[in-house]
Coordinates of C-alpha atoms and ligand atoms in Angstrom, one line a residue:
X1 CA -31.3 -42.4 -241.1
X2 CA -34.8 -43.5 -242.2
X3 CA -37.3 -43.5 -239.4
X4 CA -39.4 -46.6 -239.6
X5 CA -43.1 -46.2 -239.7
X6 CA -43.4 -49.1 -237.3
X7 CA -40.9 -51.0 -235.2
X8 CA -41.2 -54.1 -237.4
X9 CA -39.9 -54.8 -240.8
X10 CA -40.6 -57.8 -243.0
X11 CA -37.8 -58.6 -245.4
X12 CA -39.4 -60.6 -248.2
X13 CA -38.1 -63.2 -250.7
X14 CA -34.4 -63.0 -250.0
X15 CA -31.9 -65.8 -250.1
X16 CA -30.9 -65.8 -246.5
X17 CA -27.5 -66.9 -245.5
X18 CA -27.8 -68.7 -242.2
X19 CA -24.8 -70.2 -240.3
X20 CA -25.3 -73.6 -241.9
X21 CA -27.5 -73.1 -245.0
X22 CA -28.9 -70.7 -247.6
X23 CA -32.7 -70.6 -247.7
X24 CA -35.2 -68.5 -249.5
X25 CA -37.6 -67.1 -246.9
X26 CA -39.0 -64.0 -245.3
X27 CA -37.4 -62.5 -242.2
X28 CA -39.0 -60.3 -239.6
X29 CA -37.1 -57.7 -237.8
X30 CA -38.7 -56.5 -234.6
X31 CA -37.1 -53.5 -232.9
X32 CA -33.3 -54.1 -233.1
X33 CA -33.6 -57.9 -233.3
X34 CA -34.2 -60.7 -235.6
X35 CA -37.6 -62.2 -234.8
X36 CA -38.1 -66.0 -234.4
X37 CA -39.1 -67.6 -237.8
X38 CA -42.1 -69.4 -236.3
X39 CA -43.7 -66.4 -234.9
X40 CA -46.9 -65.0 -236.4
X41 CA -46.9 -62.0 -238.5
X42 CA -47.7 -58.9 -236.4
X43 CA -51.3 -57.8 -236.7
X44 CA -50.6 -54.2 -235.9
X45 CA -48.7 -53.5 -239.1
X46 CA -45.2 -53.7 -240.4
X47 CA -43.0 -52.2 -243.1
X48 CA -42.2 -54.5 -246.0
X49 CA -39.1 -54.6 -248.2
X50 CA -38.9 -56.9 -251.2
X51 CA -35.5 -58.5 -251.6
X52 CA -36.2 -60.9 -254.5
X53 CA -33.0 -61.7 -256.4
X54 CA -31.0 -60.6 -253.3
X55 CA -28.8 -62.4 -250.9
X56 CA -29.3 -61.5 -247.2
X57 CA -26.1 -61.8 -245.1
X58 CA -25.1 -60.8 -241.6
X59 CA -23.4 -57.3 -241.6
X60 CA -19.7 -57.3 -242.0
X61 CA -17.5 -56.7 -238.9
X62 CA -14.1 -55.1 -239.6
X63 CA -11.7 -55.5 -236.6
X64 CA -8.8 -53.8 -238.3
X65 CA -9.3 -50.5 -240.0
X66 CA -7.4 -47.1 -239.7
X67 CA -9.8 -44.9 -241.6
X68 CA -11.5 -44.1 -244.8
X69 CA -12.8 -41.2 -247.0
X70 CA -9.9 -39.0 -246.0
X71 CA -10.4 -39.5 -242.2
X72 CA -7.7 -41.2 -240.1
X73 CA -8.6 -42.7 -236.7
X74 CA -5.5 -41.2 -235.0
X75 CA -6.4 -37.7 -236.0
X76 CA -10.2 -37.7 -236.3
X77 CA -12.8 -35.9 -234.2
X78 CA -16.0 -37.6 -233.3
X79 CA -17.8 -36.2 -236.3
X80 CA -15.0 -37.7 -238.5
X81 CA -15.4 -41.2 -237.0
X82 CA -19.1 -40.9 -237.5
X83 CA -18.4 -40.1 -241.3
X84 CA -16.3 -43.3 -241.4
X85 CA -19.2 -45.2 -239.8
X86 CA -21.6 -43.9 -242.4
X87 CA -19.3 -44.7 -245.2
X88 CA -18.6 -48.2 -244.0
X89 CA -22.3 -48.9 -243.7
X90 CA -22.7 -48.2 -247.4
X91 CA -20.1 -50.9 -247.9
X92 CA -22.1 -53.4 -245.9
X93 CA -19.9 -53.0 -242.7
X94 CA -22.2 -52.8 -239.6
X95 CA -19.6 -52.8 -236.9
X96 CA -15.9 -52.0 -236.7
X97 CA -12.9 -51.4 -234.4
X98 CA -11.0 -48.1 -235.1
X99 CA -7.4 -49.3 -235.2
X100 CA -4.6 -47.1 -233.8
X101 CA -0.9 -47.1 -234.8
X102 CA 2.0 -46.7 -232.4
X103 CA 2.0 -43.0 -231.3
X104 CA 3.0 -40.7 -228.4
X105 CA 0.9 -40.9 -225.2
X106 CA -0.9 -37.7 -226.0
X107 CA -2.0 -38.9 -229.5
X108 CA -3.3 -42.2 -228.0
X109 CA -5.2 -40.2 -225.3
X110 CA -6.8 -37.9 -227.9
X111 CA -7.8 -40.9 -230.2
X112 CA -9.4 -42.8 -227.3
X113 CA -11.4 -39.8 -226.1
X114 CA -12.7 -39.3 -229.6
X115 CA -13.6 -43.0 -230.0
X116 CA -15.4 -42.9 -226.6
X117 CA -17.4 -39.9 -227.8
X118 CA -18.2 -41.4 -231.2
X119 CA -19.4 -44.7 -229.6
X120 CA -22.4 -42.8 -228.2
X121 CA -23.6 -42.1 -231.7
X122 CA -25.9 -44.3 -233.7
X123 CA -24.8 -43.2 -237.1
X124 CA -23.9 -46.0 -239.6
X125 CA -21.8 -48.9 -238.6
X126 CA -21.4 -49.4 -234.8
X127 CA -18.0 -48.7 -233.2
X128 CA -17.4 -51.7 -230.9
X129 CA -14.2 -50.4 -229.2
X130 CA -10.6 -50.1 -230.1
X131 CA -7.8 -52.1 -231.7
X132 CA -4.2 -51.1 -230.7
X133 CA -1.9 -52.3 -233.5
X134 CA 1.2 -52.2 -231.3
X135 CA 3.0 -50.4 -229.7
X136 CA 4.6 -53.7 -228.4
X137 CA 5.7 -55.0 -231.8
X138 CA 9.0 -55.9 -233.5
X139 CA 10.9 -53.2 -235.3
X140 CA 12.2 -55.7 -237.7
X141 CA 8.6 -56.2 -239.0
X142 CA 7.4 -52.7 -238.7
X143 CA 5.6 -52.6 -242.1
X144 CA 4.2 -48.9 -242.2
X145 CA 4.2 -48.5 -238.4
X146 CA 6.5 -45.8 -237.0
X147 CA 9.2 -47.6 -235.1
X148 CA 10.1 -44.6 -233.0
X149 CA 6.9 -45.1 -231.1
X150 CA 7.3 -48.9 -230.5
X151 CA 7.6 -49.9 -226.8
X152 CA 8.7 -52.8 -224.7
X153 CA 6.8 -54.2 -221.8
X154 CA 8.8 -53.5 -218.7
X155 CA 6.1 -53.9 -216.1
X156 CA 2.4 -53.3 -215.7
X157 CA 2.9 -49.5 -215.9
X158 CA 3.9 -50.0 -219.5
X159 CA 0.4 -51.3 -220.2
X160 CA -1.5 -49.2 -217.7
X161 CA -0.2 -46.0 -219.3
X162 CA -2.2 -46.8 -222.5
X163 CA -5.6 -45.2 -222.3
X164 CA -8.7 -47.3 -222.2
X165 CA -12.3 -46.7 -223.1
X166 CA -14.6 -45.9 -220.2
X167 CA -17.6 -47.7 -221.7
X168 CA -17.7 -51.1 -219.9
X169 CA -19.1 -52.8 -223.0
X170 CA -16.2 -51.5 -225.2
X171 CA -13.9 -54.1 -226.8
X172 CA -10.2 -53.7 -226.3
X173 CA -7.9 -55.6 -228.8
X174 CA -4.2 -55.4 -229.1
X175 CA -1.8 -56.8 -231.7
X176 CA 1.5 -57.8 -230.1
X177 CA 4.8 -59.4 -231.0
X178 CA 5.4 -61.9 -228.2
X179 CA 9.2 -61.8 -228.7
X180 CA 9.5 -58.2 -227.6
X181 CA 10.9 -57.7 -224.1
X182 CA 8.3 -58.9 -221.6
X183 CA 6.1 -60.1 -224.4
X184 CA 4.7 -63.3 -222.8
X185 CA 3.9 -61.5 -219.6
X186 CA 2.3 -58.7 -221.6
X187 CA -0.1 -61.3 -223.1
X188 CA -0.9 -62.6 -219.7
X189 CA -1.6 -59.2 -218.4
X190 CA -3.8 -58.3 -221.4
X191 CA -5.8 -61.5 -221.0
X192 CA -6.2 -60.8 -217.3
X193 CA -7.7 -57.3 -218.2
X194 CA -10.1 -58.9 -220.7
X195 CA -8.4 -57.7 -223.8
X196 CA -8.4 -59.6 -227.1
X197 CA -4.8 -60.5 -228.0
X198 CA -3.6 -61.0 -231.6
X199 CA -0.1 -61.9 -232.7
X200 CA 1.4 -59.7 -235.4
X201 CA 4.3 -57.6 -236.7
X202 CA 6.3 -60.5 -235.4
X203 CA 9.4 -62.7 -236.0
X204 CA 8.7 -65.0 -233.0
X205 CA 10.0 -68.5 -233.2
X206 CA 7.8 -71.6 -232.7
X207 CA 8.6 -72.2 -229.0
X208 CA 7.8 -68.6 -228.1
X209 CA 4.6 -68.8 -230.1
X210 CA 3.5 -72.0 -228.2
X211 CA 4.2 -70.1 -225.0
X212 CA 2.0 -67.3 -226.2
X213 CA -0.8 -69.7 -227.0
X214 CA -0.6 -71.0 -223.4
X215 CA -0.7 -67.4 -222.2
X216 CA -3.9 -66.9 -224.0
X217 CA -3.3 -65.5 -227.5
X218 CA -5.0 -67.4 -230.3
X219 CA -5.3 -65.1 -233.2
X220 CA -3.0 -63.6 -235.8
X221 CA -3.1 -60.2 -237.4
X222 CA -2.9 -59.8 -241.2
X223 CA -1.5 -63.3 -241.5
X224 CA 1.6 -63.5 -243.6
X225 CA 2.0 -59.8 -243.8
X226 CA 4.6 -58.2 -241.5
X227 CA 5.8 -61.5 -240.3
X228 CA 9.1 -63.5 -240.8
X229 CA 8.7 -65.6 -243.9
X230 CA 8.2 -69.3 -244.0
X231 CA 11.5 -71.1 -244.5
X232 CA 12.4 -74.7 -244.6
X233 CA 14.4 -74.7 -241.4
X234 CA 12.7 -71.8 -239.7
X235 CA 8.8 -72.2 -239.7
X236 CA 8.4 -69.0 -237.7
X237 CA 5.0 -67.4 -237.3
X238 CA 3.6 -68.5 -240.6
X239 CA 4.4 -72.1 -240.2
X240 CA 3.0 -71.9 -236.6
X241 CA -0.2 -70.2 -237.8
X242 CA -0.8 -72.7 -240.5
X243 CA -0.1 -75.7 -238.2
X244 CA -1.9 -74.8 -234.9
X245 CA -5.5 -75.6 -235.2
X246 CA -6.4 -73.5 -232.1
X247 CA -5.2 -70.4 -233.9
X248 CA -7.4 -68.2 -236.0
X249 CA -6.0 -65.8 -238.6
X250 CA -7.2 -62.7 -240.4
X251 CA -6.2 -61.7 -243.9
X252 CA -6.2 -58.7 -246.1
X253 CA -7.8 -60.1 -249.3
X254 CA -7.3 -57.1 -251.5
X255 CA -5.4 -59.1 -254.2
X256 CA -2.3 -57.1 -253.3
X257 CA -1.2 -57.9 -249.8
X258 CA -1.5 -61.7 -250.6
X259 CA -1.1 -63.5 -253.9
X260 CA -4.4 -65.3 -254.7
X261 CA -2.7 -68.7 -254.3
X262 CA -1.5 -67.8 -250.9
X263 CA -5.1 -67.0 -250.0
X264 CA -6.0 -70.4 -251.3
X265 CA -3.2 -72.0 -249.3
X266 CA -4.3 -70.3 -246.1
X267 CA -7.9 -71.2 -246.7
X268 CA -6.9 -74.9 -247.3
X269 CA -5.0 -75.0 -244.1
X270 CA -7.2 -73.1 -241.7
X271 CA -10.6 -73.6 -243.2
X272 CA -13.4 -71.1 -243.1
X273 CA -14.0 -71.5 -239.4
X274 CA -10.5 -70.2 -238.5
X275 CA -10.1 -67.5 -241.1
X276 CA -11.5 -64.0 -241.2
X277 CA -11.3 -60.9 -243.4
X278 CA -10.1 -57.5 -242.4
X279 CA -9.6 -54.4 -244.5
X280 CA -6.6 -52.8 -242.8
X281 CA -7.9 -49.8 -244.8
X282 CA -6.2 -46.4 -244.4
X283 CA -7.8 -42.9 -244.7
X284 CA -7.4 -43.0 -248.5
X285 CA -10.0 -45.7 -248.7
X286 CA -12.9 -44.6 -250.8
X287 CA -11.0 -41.6 -252.1
X288 CA -9.2 -43.0 -255.2
X289 CA -5.6 -42.8 -256.4
X290 CA -3.4 -39.8 -255.2
X291 CA -1.0 -38.7 -252.5
X292 CA -2.2 -38.6 -248.8
X293 CA -0.7 -37.2 -245.7
X294 CA -1.1 -40.0 -243.2
X295 CA 0.9 -40.8 -240.0
X296 CA 3.4 -38.0 -240.7
X297 CA 4.4 -39.0 -244.1
X298 CA 3.2 -39.1 -247.7
X299 CA 1.4 -42.3 -248.6
X300 CA 0.7 -42.6 -252.4
X301 CA -2.1 -44.8 -253.8
X302 CA -1.9 -46.0 -257.4
X303 CA -4.1 -48.6 -258.9
X304 CA -5.3 -49.6 -255.4
X305 CA -1.8 -50.2 -254.0
X306 CA -0.5 -48.0 -251.1
X307 CA 3.1 -47.1 -250.7
X308 CA 5.0 -45.0 -248.3
X309 CA 8.2 -43.0 -248.7
X310 CA 10.2 -46.1 -247.7
X311 CA 8.5 -48.0 -250.5
X312 CA 6.6 -50.2 -248.1
X313 CA 3.0 -51.2 -248.6
X314 CA 1.0 -49.2 -246.1
X315 CA -2.4 -50.7 -245.6
X316 CA -5.2 -51.2 -248.1
X317 CA -7.8 -49.0 -249.7
X318 CA -10.5 -51.8 -249.8
X319 CA -13.6 -52.4 -247.7
X320 CA -14.7 -55.8 -246.4
X321 CA -17.1 -55.9 -249.3
X322 CA -14.1 -56.0 -251.7
X323 CA -12.5 -58.7 -249.6
X324 CA -15.7 -60.8 -249.7
X325 CA -15.8 -60.4 -253.5
X326 CA -12.2 -61.6 -253.7
X327 CA -12.8 -64.7 -251.6
X328 CA -16.0 -65.4 -253.6
X329 CA -14.0 -65.3 -256.8
X330 CA -11.8 -68.1 -255.3
X331 CA -14.9 -70.3 -255.0
X332 CA -15.7 -69.8 -251.3
X333 CA -19.4 -70.6 -250.6
X334 CA -21.9 -68.0 -249.4
X335 CA -22.1 -69.7 -246.0
X336 CA -18.4 -69.7 -245.5
X337 CA -18.1 -66.1 -246.6
X338 CA -20.6 -65.1 -243.9
X339 CA -18.4 -66.9 -241.4
X340 CA -15.3 -65.1 -242.5
X341 CA -16.7 -61.6 -242.7
X342 CA -19.1 -61.6 -239.8
X343 CA -19.4 -64.7 -237.5
X344 CA -15.7 -65.3 -236.9
X345 CA -15.0 -61.7 -236.2
X346 CA -17.9 -61.6 -233.7
X347 CA -16.5 -64.8 -232.1
X348 CA -13.0 -63.3 -231.8
X349 CA -14.5 -60.4 -229.9
X350 CA -16.8 -62.6 -227.8
X351 CA -19.8 -60.9 -229.3
X352 CA -21.2 -64.0 -231.1
X353 CA -24.1 -64.3 -228.7
X354 CA -25.1 -60.8 -229.8
X355 CA -24.3 -60.4 -233.5
X356 CA -22.4 -62.0 -236.4
X357 CA -25.1 -64.3 -237.8
X358 CA -28.7 -64.4 -239.0
X359 CA -30.4 -66.2 -236.0
X360 CA -33.5 -65.3 -234.0
X361 CA -32.7 -63.0 -231.1
X362 CA -29.6 -61.6 -232.6
X363 CA -29.1 -57.9 -233.4
X364 CA -30.5 -57.1 -236.8
X365 CA -27.3 -56.0 -238.5
X366 CA -28.2 -57.1 -242.0
X367 CA -26.9 -56.6 -245.6
X368 CA -28.7 -57.3 -248.9
X369 CA -26.5 -57.9 -251.9
X370 CA -28.0 -58.0 -255.4
X371 CA -27.0 -60.4 -258.2
X372 CA -24.0 -58.1 -259.1
X373 CA -22.9 -58.3 -255.4
X374 CA -23.7 -54.6 -254.9
X375 CA -25.0 -53.5 -251.5
X376 CA -28.7 -52.6 -251.9
X377 CA -29.9 -52.6 -248.3
X378 CA -28.2 -52.2 -244.9
X379 CA -29.8 -52.5 -241.5
X380 CA -27.9 -51.6 -238.3
X381 CA -29.7 -52.4 -235.1
X382 CA -32.9 -53.0 -237.1
X383 CA -32.8 -49.5 -238.7
X384 CA -32.4 -49.1 -242.4
X385 CA -29.3 -47.0 -243.0
X386 CA -29.1 -47.8 -246.8
X387 CA -30.8 -46.7 -248.9
X388 CA -30.8 -43.4 -247.1
X389 CA -34.2 -41.8 -246.6
Ligands
ZN1 ZN1 -3.0 -51.9 -239.7

């Protein structure tokens, strides 16, 4: 990490993507925050970085990612998670939620201990907490998750046996299928404990989903993937997600999990305010094609498509930067892209008062993209992490 000469950096001449407009301006970063625009330039000196020809956007926030560069979040040690954080920062990701797949108690315990340790580090992208993908999900929509570790919610002990991060600021998120035994009560209990609840790996029917909404779940995990399909007499989770305005969705925009026209359809129905991007990347991300041992099986990657031994697609190998490029190729505006890659994830996690947009007082998690949409500068907490010193 590059130590700054001063605690103030002036970013010059960038086209800045604000929540409601794009404007060419200078932006002052003071300590770890974005300084007010009407403030005077500091007289005691500041670093200067020229960003002419660049677009400055809020750092991407990935709430669903299992690993990268050969490191899996279920098996990593704290140094491994830091390596993922450093890699993600090079892709413009400034915060992320390590995402856990269904596993035995001991594996969960180990993974949570490691995440807790890695959260103390300041290397690269910030680790915000944890996302449990399952274990209370539907075996009939398992995707690449291991069914033998799926659970049903019997009583509060079913939930309390899952380890939690000790850090009081840590985010806890869980993807659940509300139709599993005790599913609605599970959602209520999660909300009571302050968890973010997302609906996924599900075949729930409309009425159950409406009950789930009342219980406090209003987000859907990798919308359209690992869900019962939309049918003329069975709208299911996809019909529900498209129809209910209160519900937000995330999508894997890698060009493989969803046809481009499906992305267009979701965008048309949900709008940029209710749609966000995730990578759902696995440890093979950033490594290229090949065979990888992940989650106790061989997952092969060919031409950017993952496949497990059952022939199922098993996560992606993209970063949010790739997802942003995909959405931009569909004609999404720069302002809307910032909502989908940063502002909306921050809102989902109730961190939008703190980060997720370029506004005075917010954390200086910033990314500059050049005309070729390559990442040329990344700041996390006001520190330049790319280019490396
Ligand atoms: Zn996943």
